[in-house]
XYZ file of C-alpha atoms in Angstrom:
672
model
C -63.038 11.699 -5.392
C -63.637 14.144 -8.196
C -59.997 14.851 -9.112
C -56.471 15.552 -7.903
C -55.766 19.219 -7.238
C -52.720 21.286 -6.332
C -52.905 23.327 -3.163
C -50.278 25.745 -4.475
C -52.771 28.180 -6.009
C -52.542 31.927 -6.289
C -54.815 34.305 -4.504
C -56.415 35.038 -7.844
C -57.300 31.369 -8.283
C -58.717 31.156 -4.762
C -61.084 34.003 -5.486
C -62.472 31.911 -8.326
C -63.353 29.171 -5.848
C -66.245 31.288 -4.541
C -67.831 31.794 -7.934
C -69.153 28.280 -8.502
C -72.758 29.461 -8.711
C -72.091 32.017 -11.439
C -73.315 31.345 -14.962
C -71.550 31.505 -18.317
C -71.019 35.217 -17.908
C -68.756 34.584 -14.948
C -66.989 31.922 -16.915
C -66.418 34.302 -19.763
C -65.012 36.827 -17.345
C -62.730 34.126 -15.842
C -61.390 33.235 -19.261
C -60.772 36.867 -19.993
C -58.823 37.383 -16.774
C -56.798 34.147 -16.861
C -56.551 32.572 -20.275
C -56.051 35.724 -22.266
C -53.148 36.624 -19.994
C -51.185 33.556 -21.003
C -48.552 35.251 -23.258
C -47.622 37.747 -20.541
C -47.253 35.112 -17.772
C -45.276 32.551 -19.752
C -42.056 31.587 -17.847
C -38.875 32.752 -19.498
C -37.103 29.360 -19.230
C -39.816 27.430 -21.100
C -40.130 27.235 -24.909
C -42.586 29.775 -26.316
C -44.581 27.091 -28.069
C -45.301 25.372 -24.719
C -47.847 28.089 -24.034
C -48.103 27.185 -20.357
C -49.129 29.350 -17.464
C -47.315 29.489 -14.134
C -49.115 31.122 -11.207
C -47.386 34.113 -9.761
C -47.321 32.493 -6.310
C -46.832 28.853 -5.305
C -49.105 28.862 -2.233
C -51.393 31.148 -0.286
C -48.728 31.871 2.317
C -45.674 32.236 0.061
C -45.661 36.030 0.284
C -45.341 35.798 4.060
C -42.806 32.953 4.098
C -39.346 33.863 5.210
C -36.291 33.098 3.117
C -35.158 30.170 5.230
C -38.568 28.510 5.047
C -38.635 29.001 1.290
C -35.148 27.482 1.017
C -36.389 24.358 2.800
C -39.378 24.054 0.468
C -37.262 24.718 -2.621
C -34.720 22.067 -1.597
C -37.481 19.475 -1.253
C -39.079 20.540 -4.544
C -35.768 20.306 -6.405
C -35.020 16.845 -5.027
C -38.506 15.594 -5.893
C -38.135 16.991 -9.391
C -34.835 15.162 -9.863
C -36.217 11.857 -8.608
C -39.332 12.290 -10.717
C -37.117 12.578 -13.782
C -35.166 9.381 -12.952
C -36.904 6.890 -10.681
C -33.666 4.889 -10.263
C -32.430 7.690 -7.971
C -35.157 7.248 -5.377
C -33.175 4.742 -3.296
C -30.003 6.839 -3.180
C -30.905 8.564 0.087
C -31.188 5.204 1.807
C -27.521 4.442 1.107
C -25.063 6.010 3.531
C -22.089 7.800 2.034
C -18.791 6.525 3.425
C -15.765 8.663 4.104
C -13.869 7.278 1.139
C -10.795 9.416 1.865
C -9.987 7.070 4.750
C -9.801 3.975 2.512
C -6.646 2.624 0.903
C -6.273 2.186 -2.857
C -6.995 -1.540 -2.522
C -10.130 -0.866 -0.471
C -11.353 1.766 -2.938
C -11.042 -0.661 -5.847
C -12.988 -3.296 -3.888
C -15.661 -0.720 -2.966
C -16.020 0.346 -6.610
C -16.365 -3.291 -7.657
C -19.183 -3.829 -5.148
C -21.019 -0.633 -6.160
C -20.841 -1.333 -9.895
C -22.116 -4.896 -9.448
C -25.317 -3.639 -7.758
C -28.407 -3.836 -9.974
C -29.474 -0.305 -8.928
C -26.173 1.171 -9.982
C -27.639 4.624 -10.747
C -28.609 4.995 -7.093
C -24.899 4.709 -6.319
C -23.614 7.126 -8.936
C -22.768 9.837 -6.376
C -20.937 7.238 -4.281
C -19.041 6.014 -7.332
C -17.936 9.538 -8.208
C -16.699 10.055 -4.637
C -14.774 6.768 -4.848
C -13.263 7.922 -8.136
C -12.274 11.273 -6.655
C -10.602 9.643 -3.636
C -8.837 6.985 -5.751
C -7.428 9.376 -8.349
C -6.216 11.812 -5.680
C -4.267 9.091 -3.896
C -3.100 7.346 -7.053
C -1.848 10.532 -8.719
C -0.010 11.420 -5.517
C 1.586 7.968 -5.545
C 2.665 8.388 -9.191
C 4.233 11.755 -8.359
C 6.270 10.142 -5.598
C 7.375 7.286 -7.845
C 8.427 9.779 -10.501
C 10.467 11.759 -7.991
C 12.187 8.556 -6.865
C 12.882 7.650 -10.497
C 14.387 11.044 -11.275
C 16.524 10.813 -8.148
C 17.908 7.405 -9.105
C 18.106 7.781 -12.904
C 19.948 10.721 -14.374
C 19.838 9.361 -17.910
C 17.774 11.900 -19.937
C 16.951 9.301 -22.590
C 15.137 7.013 -20.142
C 11.421 7.816 -19.739
C 9.540 7.387 -16.484
C 6.900 4.679 -16.533
C 4.732 3.379 -13.725
C 1.991 0.791 -14.035
C -0.202 -0.468 -11.238
C -2.585 -3.453 -11.417
C -4.867 -1.504 -9.069
C -5.255 1.268 -11.652
C -6.055 -1.303 -14.328
C -8.738 -2.865 -12.130
C -10.165 0.532 -11.233
C -10.390 1.615 -14.892
C -12.125 -1.648 -15.752
C -14.846 -1.242 -13.107
C -15.330 2.460 -13.785
C -15.651 1.841 -17.537
C -18.332 -0.712 -16.708
C -20.204 1.940 -14.698
C -19.756 4.569 -17.419
C -21.183 2.269 -20.081
C -24.167 1.469 -17.866
C -24.719 5.159 -17.138
C -24.482 6.193 -20.804
C -26.933 3.513 -21.867
C -29.315 4.531 -19.095
C -29.191 8.261 -19.891
C -29.528 7.709 -23.619
C -32.741 5.793 -23.059
C -33.904 8.238 -20.387
C -33.388 11.355 -22.500
C -35.441 9.916 -25.331
C -38.308 9.079 -22.967
C -38.129 12.434 -21.167
C -38.443 14.377 -24.374
C -41.420 12.345 -25.565
C -43.143 12.511 -22.156
C -42.670 16.279 -21.978
C -44.281 16.726 -25.370
C -47.204 14.553 -24.288
C -47.735 16.453 -21.035
C -47.601 19.839 -22.749
C -50.129 18.591 -25.278
C -52.395 17.498 -22.399
C -52.143 20.986 -20.868
C -53.125 22.511 -24.202
C -56.136 20.205 -24.482
C -57.089 21.006 -20.873
C -57.098 24.737 -21.653
C -59.480 24.185 -24.544
C -62.051 22.385 -22.369
C -63.462 25.645 -21.005
C -66.076 26.034 -23.756
C -69.690 26.864 -22.784
C -70.978 25.702 -26.187
C -69.914 22.087 -25.598
C -72.050 19.430 -23.889
C -71.057 19.184 -20.225
C -71.121 15.382 -20.163
C -68.774 15.163 -23.146
C -66.560 17.763 -21.539
C -66.363 15.789 -18.273
C -65.563 12.586 -20.156
C -62.806 14.372 -22.052
C -61.516 15.869 -18.782
C -61.321 12.471 -17.095
C -59.493 11.027 -20.125
C -56.929 13.832 -19.890
C -56.363 13.145 -16.203
C -55.802 9.447 -16.904
C -53.405 10.237 -19.719
C -51.570 12.642 -17.407
C -51.093 9.979 -14.742
C -49.552 7.588 -17.267
C -47.463 10.149 -19.167
C -44.182 9.204 -17.399
C -41.233 11.294 -16.134
C -40.142 14.590 -17.665
C -36.908 16.679 -17.376
C -36.372 17.906 -13.828
C -35.925 21.533 -14.916
C -39.465 21.423 -16.431
C -41.064 19.432 -13.635
C -42.352 22.208 -11.336
C -43.474 24.478 -14.182
C -45.354 21.760 -16.000
C -47.004 20.445 -12.824
C -48.030 23.958 -11.742
C -49.515 24.710 -15.151
C -51.400 21.452 -15.283
C -52.955 21.967 -11.843
C -53.601 25.604 -12.596
C -55.765 24.687 -15.583
C -57.346 21.827 -13.654
C -58.459 24.413 -11.074
C -59.698 26.674 -13.844
C -61.767 23.884 -15.277
C -62.916 22.844 -11.791
C -64.144 26.388 -11.025
C -65.734 26.731 -14.431
C -67.985 23.721 -14.004
C -71.408 24.191 -12.401
C -71.021 21.433 -9.815
C -73.259 20.977 -6.841
C -71.723 22.307 -3.657
C -72.350 19.031 -1.761
C -70.106 17.046 -4.096
C -67.397 19.664 -3.876
C -67.571 19.866 -0.099
C -67.152 16.108 0.117
C -64.080 16.397 -2.080
C -62.707 19.226 0.062
C -63.364 17.198 3.219
C -61.548 14.161 1.846
C -58.564 16.264 0.778
C -58.478 17.955 4.189
C -58.422 14.590 5.969
C -55.573 13.376 3.787
C -53.549 16.530 4.431
C -54.274 16.358 8.158
C -52.864 12.825 8.167
C -49.728 14.125 6.463
C -49.430 16.923 9.030
C -49.833 14.404 11.861
C -47.131 12.225 10.362
C -44.773 15.210 10.003
C -45.381 16.063 13.672
C -44.109 12.566 14.490
C -41.146 12.976 12.154
C -40.072 16.137 13.969
C -39.236 13.930 16.957
C -37.590 11.180 14.898
C -34.032 10.442 16.078
C -32.752 9.654 12.589
C -33.021 13.126 11.081
C -31.863 12.145 7.605
C -34.379 9.306 7.432
C -37.175 11.635 8.652
C -36.246 14.293 6.077
C -36.339 11.751 3.258
C -39.841 10.745 4.281
C -40.797 14.431 4.431
C -39.767 14.742 0.772
C -42.132 11.918 -0.118
C -44.948 13.566 1.845
C -44.406 16.809 -0.042
C -44.660 14.923 -3.304
C -47.927 13.296 -2.198
C -49.278 16.672 -0.989
C -48.516 18.253 -4.323
C -49.256 15.501 -6.800
C -51.855 13.226 -5.247
C -54.103 15.400 -3.054
C -56.392 18.147 -4.295
C -57.302 21.469 -2.639
C -59.259 22.040 0.558
C -61.900 24.622 1.325
C -60.835 28.216 1.636
C -61.511 28.363 5.358
C -58.937 25.604 6.023
C -56.538 26.282 3.170
C -54.201 28.789 4.848
C -54.295 27.030 8.190
C -53.391 23.549 6.902
C -50.693 24.865 4.549
C -49.123 27.088 7.223
C -48.996 24.183 9.671
C -47.393 21.912 7.054
C -44.848 24.536 6.003
C -44.015 25.418 9.652
C -43.366 21.758 10.427
C -41.251 21.568 7.281
C -39.244 24.522 8.564
C -38.752 22.778 11.926
C -37.480 19.690 10.140
C -35.216 21.850 8.030
C -33.860 23.592 11.146
C -33.110 20.233 12.816
C -31.338 19.132 9.679
C -29.306 22.335 9.687
C -28.289 21.640 13.296
C -27.172 18.173 12.211
C -25.167 19.719 9.417
C -23.642 22.174 11.886
C -22.596 19.294 14.139
C -21.086 17.550 11.149
C -19.384 20.803 10.299
C -17.937 20.889 13.815
C -16.581 17.360 13.409
C -15.142 18.310 10.041
C -13.423 21.332 11.624
C -11.901 19.034 14.259
C -10.689 16.757 11.456
C -9.245 19.816 9.728
C -7.205 20.680 12.818
C -5.919 17.092 13.034
C -4.863 17.178 9.397
C -3.156 20.549 9.852
C -1.150 19.106 12.762
C -0.172 16.110 10.628
C 0.921 18.377 7.778
C 2.974 20.468 10.215
C 4.761 17.349 11.497
C 5.612 16.272 7.946
C 6.921 19.761 7.229
C 9.246 19.463 10.250
C 10.503 16.078 9.037
C 11.247 17.730 5.694
C 13.847 19.903 7.435
C 15.499 17.381 9.791
C 18.834 16.482 8.232
C 20.059 12.915 8.690
C 23.181 11.383 7.194
C 22.650 7.636 7.183
C 20.456 5.279 5.227
C 19.154 3.639 8.406
C 18.151 7.042 9.769
C 16.321 7.876 6.560
C 14.434 4.602 6.816
C 13.238 5.721 10.256
C 12.192 9.106 8.822
C 10.321 7.430 5.978
C 8.527 5.196 8.458
C 7.412 8.275 10.405
C 6.039 9.925 7.263
C 4.184 6.738 6.293
C 2.567 6.680 9.737
C 1.576 10.341 9.379
C 0.221 9.668 5.894
C -1.958 6.860 7.258
C -3.167 9.133 10.061
C -4.024 11.851 7.516
C -6.175 9.532 5.435
C -7.859 8.162 8.579
C -8.647 11.562 10.057
C -12.011 11.879 8.278
C -13.673 14.562 6.157
C -12.911 18.247 6.355
C -15.211 21.120 5.257
C -15.700 20.932 1.502
C -14.639 24.566 0.996
C -11.128 23.794 2.318
C -10.820 20.188 1.134
C -8.801 21.005 -1.989
C -6.591 23.435 -0.084
C -5.906 20.868 2.671
C -5.137 18.133 0.162
C -2.797 20.461 -1.720
C -0.953 21.360 1.511
C -0.569 17.685 2.360
C 0.805 16.847 -1.081
C 3.216 19.779 -0.902
C 4.499 18.689 2.514
C 5.037 15.107 1.366
C 6.624 16.303 -1.873
C 9.040 18.537 0.048
C 9.995 15.634 2.305
C 10.596 13.381 -0.687
C 12.704 16.059 -2.385
C 14.731 16.470 0.790
C 15.171 12.710 1.049
C 16.039 12.357 -2.621
C 18.727 15.019 -2.340
C 20.472 12.775 0.188
C 20.312 9.781 -2.120
C 21.510 11.893 -5.017
C 24.597 12.661 -2.955
C 25.302 8.980 -2.366
C 24.556 8.166 -6.009
C 28.223 8.718 -6.881
C 29.269 6.307 -4.129
C 26.896 3.693 -5.519
C 28.356 4.114 -9.004
C 31.861 3.726 -7.551
C 30.681 0.586 -5.762
C 29.295 -0.666 -9.054
C 32.727 -0.259 -10.667
C 34.409 -2.160 -7.811
C 31.912 -5.013 -7.913
C 32.112 -5.191 -11.701
C 35.879 -5.687 -11.375
C 35.322 -8.485 -8.856
C 32.844 -10.142 -11.214
C 35.433 -10.121 -14.002
C 38.069 -11.546 -11.672
C 35.721 -14.295 -10.467
C 34.830 -15.198 -14.042
C 38.528 -15.447 -14.926
C 39.167 -17.870 -12.042
C 36.001 -19.937 -12.253
C 37.610 -22.520 -14.580
C 40.890 -22.754 -12.648
C 42.055 -26.253 -11.616
C 44.788 -24.978 -9.336
C 42.559 -25.279 -6.328
C 45.266 -24.782 -3.737
C 46.207 -21.374 -5.173
C 42.774 -20.256 -6.415
C 40.576 -21.109 -3.434
C 42.120 -18.487 -1.081
C 41.818 -15.886 -3.833
C 38.122 -16.710 -4.435
C 37.438 -16.485 -0.699
C 39.225 -13.145 -0.580
C 37.107 -11.892 -3.471
C 33.954 -12.842 -1.588
C 35.160 -10.984 1.496
C 35.891 -7.891 -0.579
C 32.401 -8.087 -2.104
C 30.866 -8.006 1.395
C 32.824 -4.888 2.293
C 31.600 -2.930 -0.748
C 28.393 -0.949 -0.234
C 25.198 -0.720 -2.280
C 25.061 -0.274 -6.037
C 22.222 1.417 -8.006
C 19.051 -0.638 -7.650
C 18.629 -1.164 -11.392
C 21.989 -3.040 -11.538
C 21.879 -4.754 -8.144
C 20.145 -8.017 -9.075
C 22.012 -8.439 -12.362
C 25.538 -7.951 -11.015
C 24.866 -10.087 -7.945
C 23.645 -12.937 -10.136
C 26.773 -12.777 -12.300
C 29.063 -12.808 -9.272
C 27.177 -15.593 -7.508
C 27.116 -17.756 -10.642
C 30.889 -17.420 -11.131
C 31.637 -18.261 -7.486
C 29.203 -21.168 -7.429
C 30.693 -22.561 -10.626
C 34.191 -22.580 -9.117
C 33.223 -24.035 -5.748
C 31.111 -26.728 -7.381
C 34.227 -27.842 -9.269
C 36.223 -27.704 -6.015
C 33.586 -29.839 -4.342
C 33.744 -32.403 -7.140
C 37.540 -32.533 -6.847
C 37.338 -33.009 -3.086
C 34.846 -35.796 -3.539
C 37.330 -37.571 -5.799
C 40.125 -37.008 -3.267
C 37.981 -38.258 -0.446
C 37.641 -41.672 -2.062
C 41.441 -41.937 -2.183
C 41.726 -40.727 1.427
C 39.203 -43.308 2.610
C 41.206 -46.016 0.866
C 44.403 -44.701 2.518
C 42.700 -44.829 5.926
C 41.591 -48.432 5.411
C 45.123 -49.431 4.375
C 46.720 -47.669 7.359
C 44.198 -49.167 9.724
C 45.061 -52.693 8.501
C 48.802 -51.925 8.521
C 48.554 -50.582 12.080
C 47.433 -54.015 13.287
C 50.445 -55.609 11.561
C 52.812 -53.046 13.098
C 51.581 -53.801 16.605
C 52.832 -57.390 16.200
C 56.276 -56.290 14.977
C 59.186 -57.452 17.206
C 62.750 -56.117 17.215
C 65.493 -58.629 16.268
C 68.077 -57.230 18.670
C 70.425 -56.086 15.916
C 70.506 -52.323 16.167
C 71.104 -51.547 12.489
C 68.647 -54.147 11.243
C 65.918 -52.947 13.585
C 66.537 -49.302 12.684
C 66.278 -50.035 8.966
C 63.081 -52.007 9.610
C 61.531 -49.080 11.500
C 62.484 -46.669 8.712
C 60.872 -49.024 6.201
C 57.651 -49.032 8.255
C 57.683 -45.230 8.249
C 58.194 -45.101 4.479
C 55.429 -47.641 3.889
C 53.056 -45.655 6.089
C 53.787 -42.452 4.191
C 53.182 -44.138 0.864
C 49.614 -45.009 1.852
C 48.804 -41.294 1.467
C 46.597 -38.752 3.205
C 43.590 -39.832 5.285
C 40.258 -37.924 5.658
C 40.470 -35.001 8.063
C 38.017 -36.422 10.649
C 40.117 -39.663 10.829
C 43.548 -38.158 11.335
C 43.633 -39.637 14.836
C 45.168 -42.773 13.270
C 48.421 -40.811 12.797
C 48.676 -40.414 16.574
C 48.280 -44.163 17.068
C 51.087 -44.786 14.583
C 53.386 -42.292 16.344
C 52.812 -43.987 19.720
C 53.928 -47.339 18.302
C 57.032 -45.656 16.811
C 57.877 -44.052 20.138
C 57.759 -47.449 21.831
C 60.025 -48.963 19.168
C 62.519 -46.091 19.429
C 62.794 -46.610 23.171
C 63.548 -50.292 22.694
C 66.267 -49.413 20.153
C 68.207 -47.455 22.797
C 68.879 -44.657 20.325
C 70.426 -41.444 21.554
C 68.010 -38.753 22.615
C 69.046 -36.651 19.642
C 68.489 -39.410 17.084
C 65.134 -40.299 18.554
C 64.017 -36.657 18.620
C 65.143 -36.085 15.025
C 63.384 -39.174 13.684
C 60.144 -38.181 15.394
C 60.475 -34.627 14.075
C 61.151 -35.812 10.533
C 58.097 -38.061 10.656
C 55.844 -35.255 11.899
C 57.114 -32.769 9.289
C 56.537 -35.285 6.522
C 52.943 -35.574 7.689
C 52.440 -31.799 7.661
C 53.987 -31.555 4.233
C 51.674 -34.182 2.832
C 48.636 -32.406 4.246
C 49.731 -29.125 2.595
C 49.140 -27.358 5.885
C 51.374 -24.373 5.184
C 50.074 -22.479 8.182
C 51.334 -25.144 10.616
C 54.653 -25.432 8.781
C 55.143 -21.679 9.062
C 54.242 -21.774 12.730
C 56.747 -24.599 13.263
C 59.471 -22.559 11.554
C 58.755 -19.558 13.788
C 58.829 -21.803 16.843
C 62.243 -23.270 15.913
C 63.785 -19.874 15.249
C 62.500 -18.615 18.607
C 63.950 -21.660 20.424
C 67.332 -21.178 18.719
C 67.411 -17.551 19.884
C 66.469 -18.538 23.424
C 69.176 -21.242 23.648
C 71.827 -18.971 22.154
C 70.972 -16.251 24.672
C 71.157 -18.783 27.481
C 74.625 -19.998 26.331
C 75.807 -16.405 26.033
C 74.701 -15.682 29.599
C 76.365 -18.821 30.979
C 79.659 -18.032 29.198
C 79.607 -14.546 30.748
C 79.191 -16.121 34.152
C 82.208 -18.429 33.536
C 84.364 -15.417 32.685
C 83.425 -13.794 35.986
C 84.619 -16.805 37.972
C 87.834 -17.480 35.974
C 89.042 -13.870 36.284
C 89.160 -13.906 40.096
C 92.458 -14.419 42.078
C 91.298 -17.679 43.585
C 90.408 -19.239 40.235
C 93.530 -21.387 40.015
C 91.389 -24.353 40.452
C 87.808 -24.481 39.146
C 85.246 -25.044 41.854
C 82.046 -27.032 41.652
C 79.928 -24.041 40.534
C 82.115 -23.470 37.495
C 82.001 -27.097 36.604
C 78.211 -27.078 36.814
C 78.038 -24.039 34.539
C 80.309 -25.627 31.963
C 78.147 -28.734 32.041
C 75.019 -26.624 31.368
C 76.769 -24.885 28.505
C 77.520 -28.246 26.896
C 73.926 -29.403 27.295
C 72.614 -26.166 25.751
C 75.017 -26.422 22.829
C 73.900 -29.964 22.170
C 70.280 -28.761 22.316
C 71.141 -25.884 19.980
C 72.531 -28.323 17.424
C 69.267 -30.275 17.533
C 67.133 -27.134 17.016
C 69.321 -25.995 14.129
C 69.167 -29.431 12.543
C 65.390 -29.399 12.766
C 65.230 -25.940 11.175
C 67.523 -27.143 8.403
C 65.295 -30.134 7.718
C 62.210 -27.961 7.715
C 63.725 -25.529 5.244
C 64.855 -28.374 2.988
C 61.368 -29.822 3.231
C 59.730 -26.591 2.090
C 62.243 -26.161 -0.712
C 61.352 -29.588 -2.033
């Protein structure tokens, strides 16, 4: 085809299309009307030296286009201009934008890592900025909470708050990587954009100078074709210059096109080809109107607009308005469908807003519910954490209320934390008191940890441990340190006790072996028949047995075996009941004394004192009964009942003597 042309021509340009058969006079008139007007029509936002011309209207139907239609066209034009400036942005519309507010800090760091590692990182720059926004909002909120907790627990004005998170370090690393890539990219891009703009403006200037009737037409056409080729290869330019520069270039291309005396057949063929290409675009847009994926269809529509503008030339006047109106009407339909989609999204965002407002209201209620126990506060904190998770998972809200909603959420959480911290400030004094008590126990444990008086120290150390359990929490910053000191002191003592017991155990095992062997010898012992000799022999056996020493606790059953043999020997001796009972008692008390079982000795003492009281009361009652019988008139001679009572009194007195003797022995034993 002859050349690429822009369909966005003014009415004034279109009038020139009908003057192809005019001679140089018409051309001179055209130059007078268009080229000499350049200074007055120069756009205000372009440099004066650019000397470019922008048509007053972008298309034949612009004056009749409603505002909404124009907004749709402008949005597409702006996007195409931006992507023309930086070709790395062309894939960005194919990448769905996640709701990053619903992700956790860990997930946001991982998402940033994945985005930065992509080779087309500039296509993700909007995503990366959204990730950054979501991460910093959550992280700064977390830091505020940590600071409030710190201030609640630390009232020392000289201690500064510090909080470091590995997640923040990772995030800064990946974002710095993106920033370096972006800076390098834009530095290179800006240099190229400036150079390309200068080249394109120079091409426009050369194109304006081609309309010269004195020059050979063949040379002019060759020069014109060279300019078009240079234009195609000139590269991207700044997006804010894109539409102006393109419009000016195509404006002067049309001027040159109308100036040339071309045969109508060649031009009609060009018009026909351009019409066919634009009809294909219109047909494709008609299909896109019914596309289910509206965003995908709209992205393709942007590409079709770029092709319409940059790659396809004008059509004949009879079809120009019709084809453009059809294309723009379809564009408006696509824009309307997209607006409906946005409205639906807006509805979803409003639903999310209501959910988040309900969550905030619940947190505000929790910030007023007074509880008085640590366990209850843990339950309250768990509720707030669940509501926090629900807030972040609720989805996007309308952008115009996003900051307000986030601020309300932070305020609600902050109020809850302040309310919670006030409780812990109140118990701070108790924790400091607990710290003083535990510090005293640590000092006491350290004083006793080297003690070798295990019998006296062990109960004290156990009591200290029990007291430690009864004392409540201490400030967190001291908890680990003071617990370690206390545990080390206790462990040191009980390790020494364990070593001492291990040494004693070896002696006890030896004592058991000796007693076991001696028990076999004792079973073969036979009485001689001489009472005194046999009694002395039995006492010697008892003394020998005692001298063997204490046996291990699990093997104390051997003492019972020894006592059974003694009982059998005592029976054969025909000792009095009192002597037998006293010898058995003395043997048992010696055993308890050797085992240092003070609890059993004390219990035995209590038992003896109780028995003495019982027997004395019984004797007192019997003596009262005797007095009743002896005071009667017929008591000249004691009857059988009185005799029986007197006999019982004698038995009880004998029993009382035994109990008193046992108590005396026990007391002497303890004194020794």
